PDB file of C-alpha atoms in Angstrom:
ATOM      1  CA  UNK A   1      -1.804   0.822   0.008  1.00 94.00           C
ATOM      2  CA  UNK A   2      -0.156   3.395  -2.362  1.00 94.00           C
ATOM      3  CA  UNK A   3      -2.799   6.068  -1.369  1.00 96.00           C
ATOM      4  CA  UNK A   4      -1.707   5.361   2.330  1.00 97.00           C
ATOM      5  CA  UNK A   5       2.015   5.338   1.686  1.00 97.00           C
ATOM      6  CA  UNK A   6       1.681   9.022  -0.191  1.00 98.00           C
ATOM      7  CA  UNK A   7      -0.323  10.117   2.513  1.00 98.00           C
ATOM      8  CA  UNK A   8       2.654   9.349   5.122  1.00 98.00           C
ATOM      9  CA  UNK A   9       5.584  10.173   2.666  1.00 98.00           C
ATOM     10  CA  UNK A  10       4.315  12.567   0.039  1.00 97.00           C
ATOM     11  CA  UNK A  11       1.374  14.605   1.873  1.00 96.00           C
ATOM     12  CA  UNK A  12      -1.588  13.264   0.258  1.00 97.00           C
ATOM     13  CA  UNK A  13      -4.208  13.829   2.522  1.00 97.00           C
ATOM     14  CA  UNK A  14      -5.282  11.011   4.635  1.00 95.00           C
ATOM     15  CA  UNK A  15      -8.847  11.676   4.615  1.00 96.00           C
ATOM     16  CA  UNK A  16      -8.556  11.472   0.619  1.00 97.00           C
ATOM     17  CA  UNK A  17      -6.665   7.990   0.872  1.00 96.00           C
ATOM     18  CA  UNK A  18      -9.094   6.543   3.413  1.00 94.00           C
ATOM     19  CA  UNK A  19     -11.990   7.996   1.010  1.00 95.00           C
ATOM     20  CA  UNK A  20     -10.052   5.593  -1.707  1.00 95.00           C
ATOM     21  CA  UNK A  21     -10.516   2.884   0.215  1.00 94.00           C
ATOM     22  CA  UNK A  22     -13.964   3.442   1.176  1.00 93.00           C
ATOM     23  CA  UNK A  23     -14.782   3.650  -2.605  1.00 94.00           C
ATOM     24  CA  UNK A  24     -12.930   0.007  -3.491  1.00 94.00           C
ATOM     25  CA  UNK A  25     -14.844  -1.241  -0.165  1.00 93.00           C
ATOM     26  CA  UNK A  26     -18.436  -0.156  -1.917  1.00 92.00           C
ATOM     27  CA  UNK A  27     -17.290  -1.366  -5.134  1.00 93.00           C
ATOM     28  CA  UNK A  28     -17.079  -4.842  -3.624  1.00 91.00           C
ATOM     29  CA  UNK A  29     -13.509  -4.946  -4.058  1.00 93.00           C
ATOM     30  CA  UNK A  30     -11.249  -6.518  -1.367  1.00 93.00           C
ATOM     31  CA  UNK A  31      -8.617  -3.928   0.483  1.00 94.00           C
ATOM     32  CA  UNK A  32      -6.363  -6.756   1.875  1.00 94.00           C
ATOM     33  CA  UNK A  33      -5.158 -10.219   0.629  1.00 92.00           C
ATOM     34  CA  UNK A  34      -3.079 -12.463   2.930  1.00 91.00           C
ATOM     35  CA  UNK A  35      -0.208 -12.529   0.351  1.00 90.00           C
ATOM     36  CA  UNK A  36       0.485  -9.061   1.472  1.00 91.00           C
ATOM     37  CA  UNK A  37       1.378 -10.343   4.951  1.00 90.00           C
ATOM     38  CA  UNK A  38       4.755 -11.293   3.897  1.00 91.00           C
ATOM     39  CA  UNK A  39       5.813  -8.167   3.266  1.00 88.00           C
ATOM     40  CA  UNK A  40       9.766  -8.898   2.525  1.00 90.00           C
ATOM     41  CA  UNK A  41       8.079 -10.555  -0.713  1.00 91.00           C
ATOM     42  CA  UNK A  42       6.016  -7.433  -1.299  1.00 88.00           C
ATOM     43  CA  UNK A  43       9.166  -5.387  -1.363  1.00 87.00           C
ATOM     44  CA  UNK A  44      11.053  -8.032  -3.350  1.00 89.00           C
ATOM     45  CA  UNK A  45       8.580  -7.927  -5.814  1.00 88.00           C
ATOM     46  CA  UNK A  46       9.035  -3.780  -6.038  1.00 82.00           C
ATOM     47  CA  UNK A  47      12.918  -5.006  -6.657  1.00 84.00           C
ATOM     48  CA  UNK A  48      11.704  -7.506  -9.523  1.00 87.00           C
ATOM     49  CA  UNK A  49       9.651  -4.878 -10.937  1.00 83.00           C
ATOM     50  CA  UNK A  50      12.679  -2.268 -11.197  1.00 80.00           C
ATOM     51  CA  UNK A  51      15.020  -4.883 -13.156  1.00 83.00           C
ATOM     52  CA  UNK A  52      11.852  -5.567 -15.366  1.00 84.00           C
ATOM     53  CA  UNK A  53      12.022  -2.094 -16.143  1.00 79.00           C
ATOM     54  CA  UNK A  54      15.999  -2.399 -16.846  1.00 81.00           C
ATOM     55  CA  UNK A  55      17.140   0.195 -14.350  1.00 79.00           C
ATOM     56  CA  UNK A  56      15.422   2.998 -12.170  1.00 82.00           C
ATOM     57  CA  UNK A  57      12.248   2.156 -10.430  1.00 82.00           C
ATOM     58  CA  UNK A  58       9.717   4.470 -10.995  1.00 85.00           C
ATOM     59  CA  UNK A  59       6.463   4.152  -9.029  1.00 88.00           C
ATOM     60  CA  UNK A  60       3.370   6.313  -9.317  1.00 92.00           C
ATOM     61  CA  UNK A  61       2.061   8.234  -6.153  1.00 96.00           C
ATOM     62  CA  UNK A  62      -0.139  11.035  -5.242  1.00 95.00           C
ATOM     63  CA  UNK A  63       0.256  14.469  -4.052  1.00 95.00           C
ATOM     64  CA  UNK A  64      -3.401  15.194  -4.098  1.00 94.00           C
ATOM     65  CA  UNK A  65      -6.364  13.422  -5.956  1.00 94.00           C
ATOM     66  CA  UNK A  66      -5.722  14.023  -9.652  1.00 93.00           C
ATOM     67  CA  UNK A  67      -2.138  15.259  -9.147  1.00 95.00           C
ATOM     68  CA  UNK A  68       0.185  11.986  -9.711  1.00 96.00           C
ATOM     69  CA  UNK A  69       4.304  12.149  -8.675  1.00 96.00           C
ATOM     70  CA  UNK A  70       6.280   9.845 -10.133  1.00 95.00           C
ATOM     71  CA  UNK A  71       9.064   8.432  -7.372  1.00 94.00           C
ATOM     72  CA  UNK A  72      12.269   6.243  -7.604  1.00 90.00           C
ATOM     73  CA  UNK A  73      12.587   5.352  -3.980  1.00 89.00           C
ATOM     74  CA  UNK A  74      10.416   3.677  -1.484  1.00 90.00           C
ATOM     75  CA  UNK A  75      10.860   3.901   2.079  1.00 93.00           C
ATOM     76  CA  UNK A  76      10.289   0.438   3.377  1.00 92.00           C
ATOM     77  CA  UNK A  77       9.368   1.411   6.936  1.00 94.00           C
ATOM     78  CA  UNK A  78       6.557   3.893   5.554  1.00 96.00           C
ATOM     79  CA  UNK A  79       5.298   1.009   3.292  1.00 93.00           C
ATOM     80  CA  UNK A  80       5.140  -1.207   6.151  1.00 92.00           C
ATOM     81  CA  UNK A  81       3.109   1.476   8.243  1.00 96.00           C
ATOM     82  CA  UNK A  82       1.051   1.795   5.030  1.00 96.00           C
ATOM     83  CA  UNK A  83       0.314  -1.741   5.163  1.00 94.00           C
ATOM     84  CA  UNK A  84      -0.431  -1.958   8.946  1.00 94.00           C
ATOM     85  CA  UNK A  85      -2.865   1.021   7.970  1.00 96.00           C
ATOM     86  CA  UNK A  86      -4.633  -0.780   5.376  1.00 96.00           C
ATOM     87  CA  UNK A  87      -5.241  -3.752   7.100  1.00 95.00           C
ATOM     88  CA  UNK A  88      -6.907  -2.290  10.200  1.00 95.00           C
ATOM     89  CA  UNK A  89      -8.927  -0.589   7.541  1.00 94.00           C
ATOM     90  CA  UNK A  90      -9.788  -3.892   5.937  1.00 94.00           C
ATOM     91  CA  UNK A  91     -10.407  -5.437   9.147  1.00 92.00           C
ATOM     92  CA  UNK A  92     -13.142  -2.676  10.032  1.00 90.00           C
ATOM     93  CA  UNK A  93     -14.970  -3.879   7.228  1.00 83.00           C
ATOM     94  CA  UNK A  94     -14.193  -7.827   7.313  1.00 73.00           C
ATOM     95  CA  UNK A  95     -13.019  -9.431  10.400  1.00 56.00           C
ATOM     96  CA  UNK A  96      -9.570 -11.088  10.106  1.00 54.00           C
ATOM     97  CA  UNK A  97      -9.611 -14.958   9.007  1.00 54.00           C
ATOM     98  CA  UNK A  98      -8.237 -17.688  11.229  1.00 54.00           C
ATOM     99  CA  UNK A  99      -5.290 -17.763   9.295  1.00 54.00           C
ATOM    100  CA  UNK A 100      -4.665 -13.658   9.908  1.00 50.00           C
ATOM    101  CA  UNK A 101      -0.964 -13.281  11.351  1.00 54.00           C
ATOM    102  CA  UNK A 102       1.399 -10.083  11.393  1.00 54.00           C
ATOM    103  CA  UNK A 103       3.165  -8.207   8.602  1.00 56.00           C
ATOM    104  CA  UNK A 104       6.416 -10.023   8.622  1.00 52.00           C
ATOM    105  CA  UNK A 105       9.672  -8.084   8.416  1.00 50.00           C
ATOM    106  CA  UNK A 106      12.720 -10.792   8.186  1.00 46.00           C
TER     107      UNK A 106
END
């Protein structure tokens, strides 16, 4: 999801983000987990992580392959869009389960 977010917000090439997802798939790693459907909980987890750090949130994103970028804020709308895109990519590889539901945003 971070690669897709980086492509939306930080200029990471979308083709590279898709290649990362393809690599995960080829390694047999899942792209999606049903826990990601509760997106408010995902965002709350970022806040908990910030508190654990004791202050300023620092998350590593990408400008390009091999070029990390430390960011201190997350655009929630862009992260939701990254989540939607990731789920769509995952569904191309694996059909949705019967419990499939939309990303929630309470």
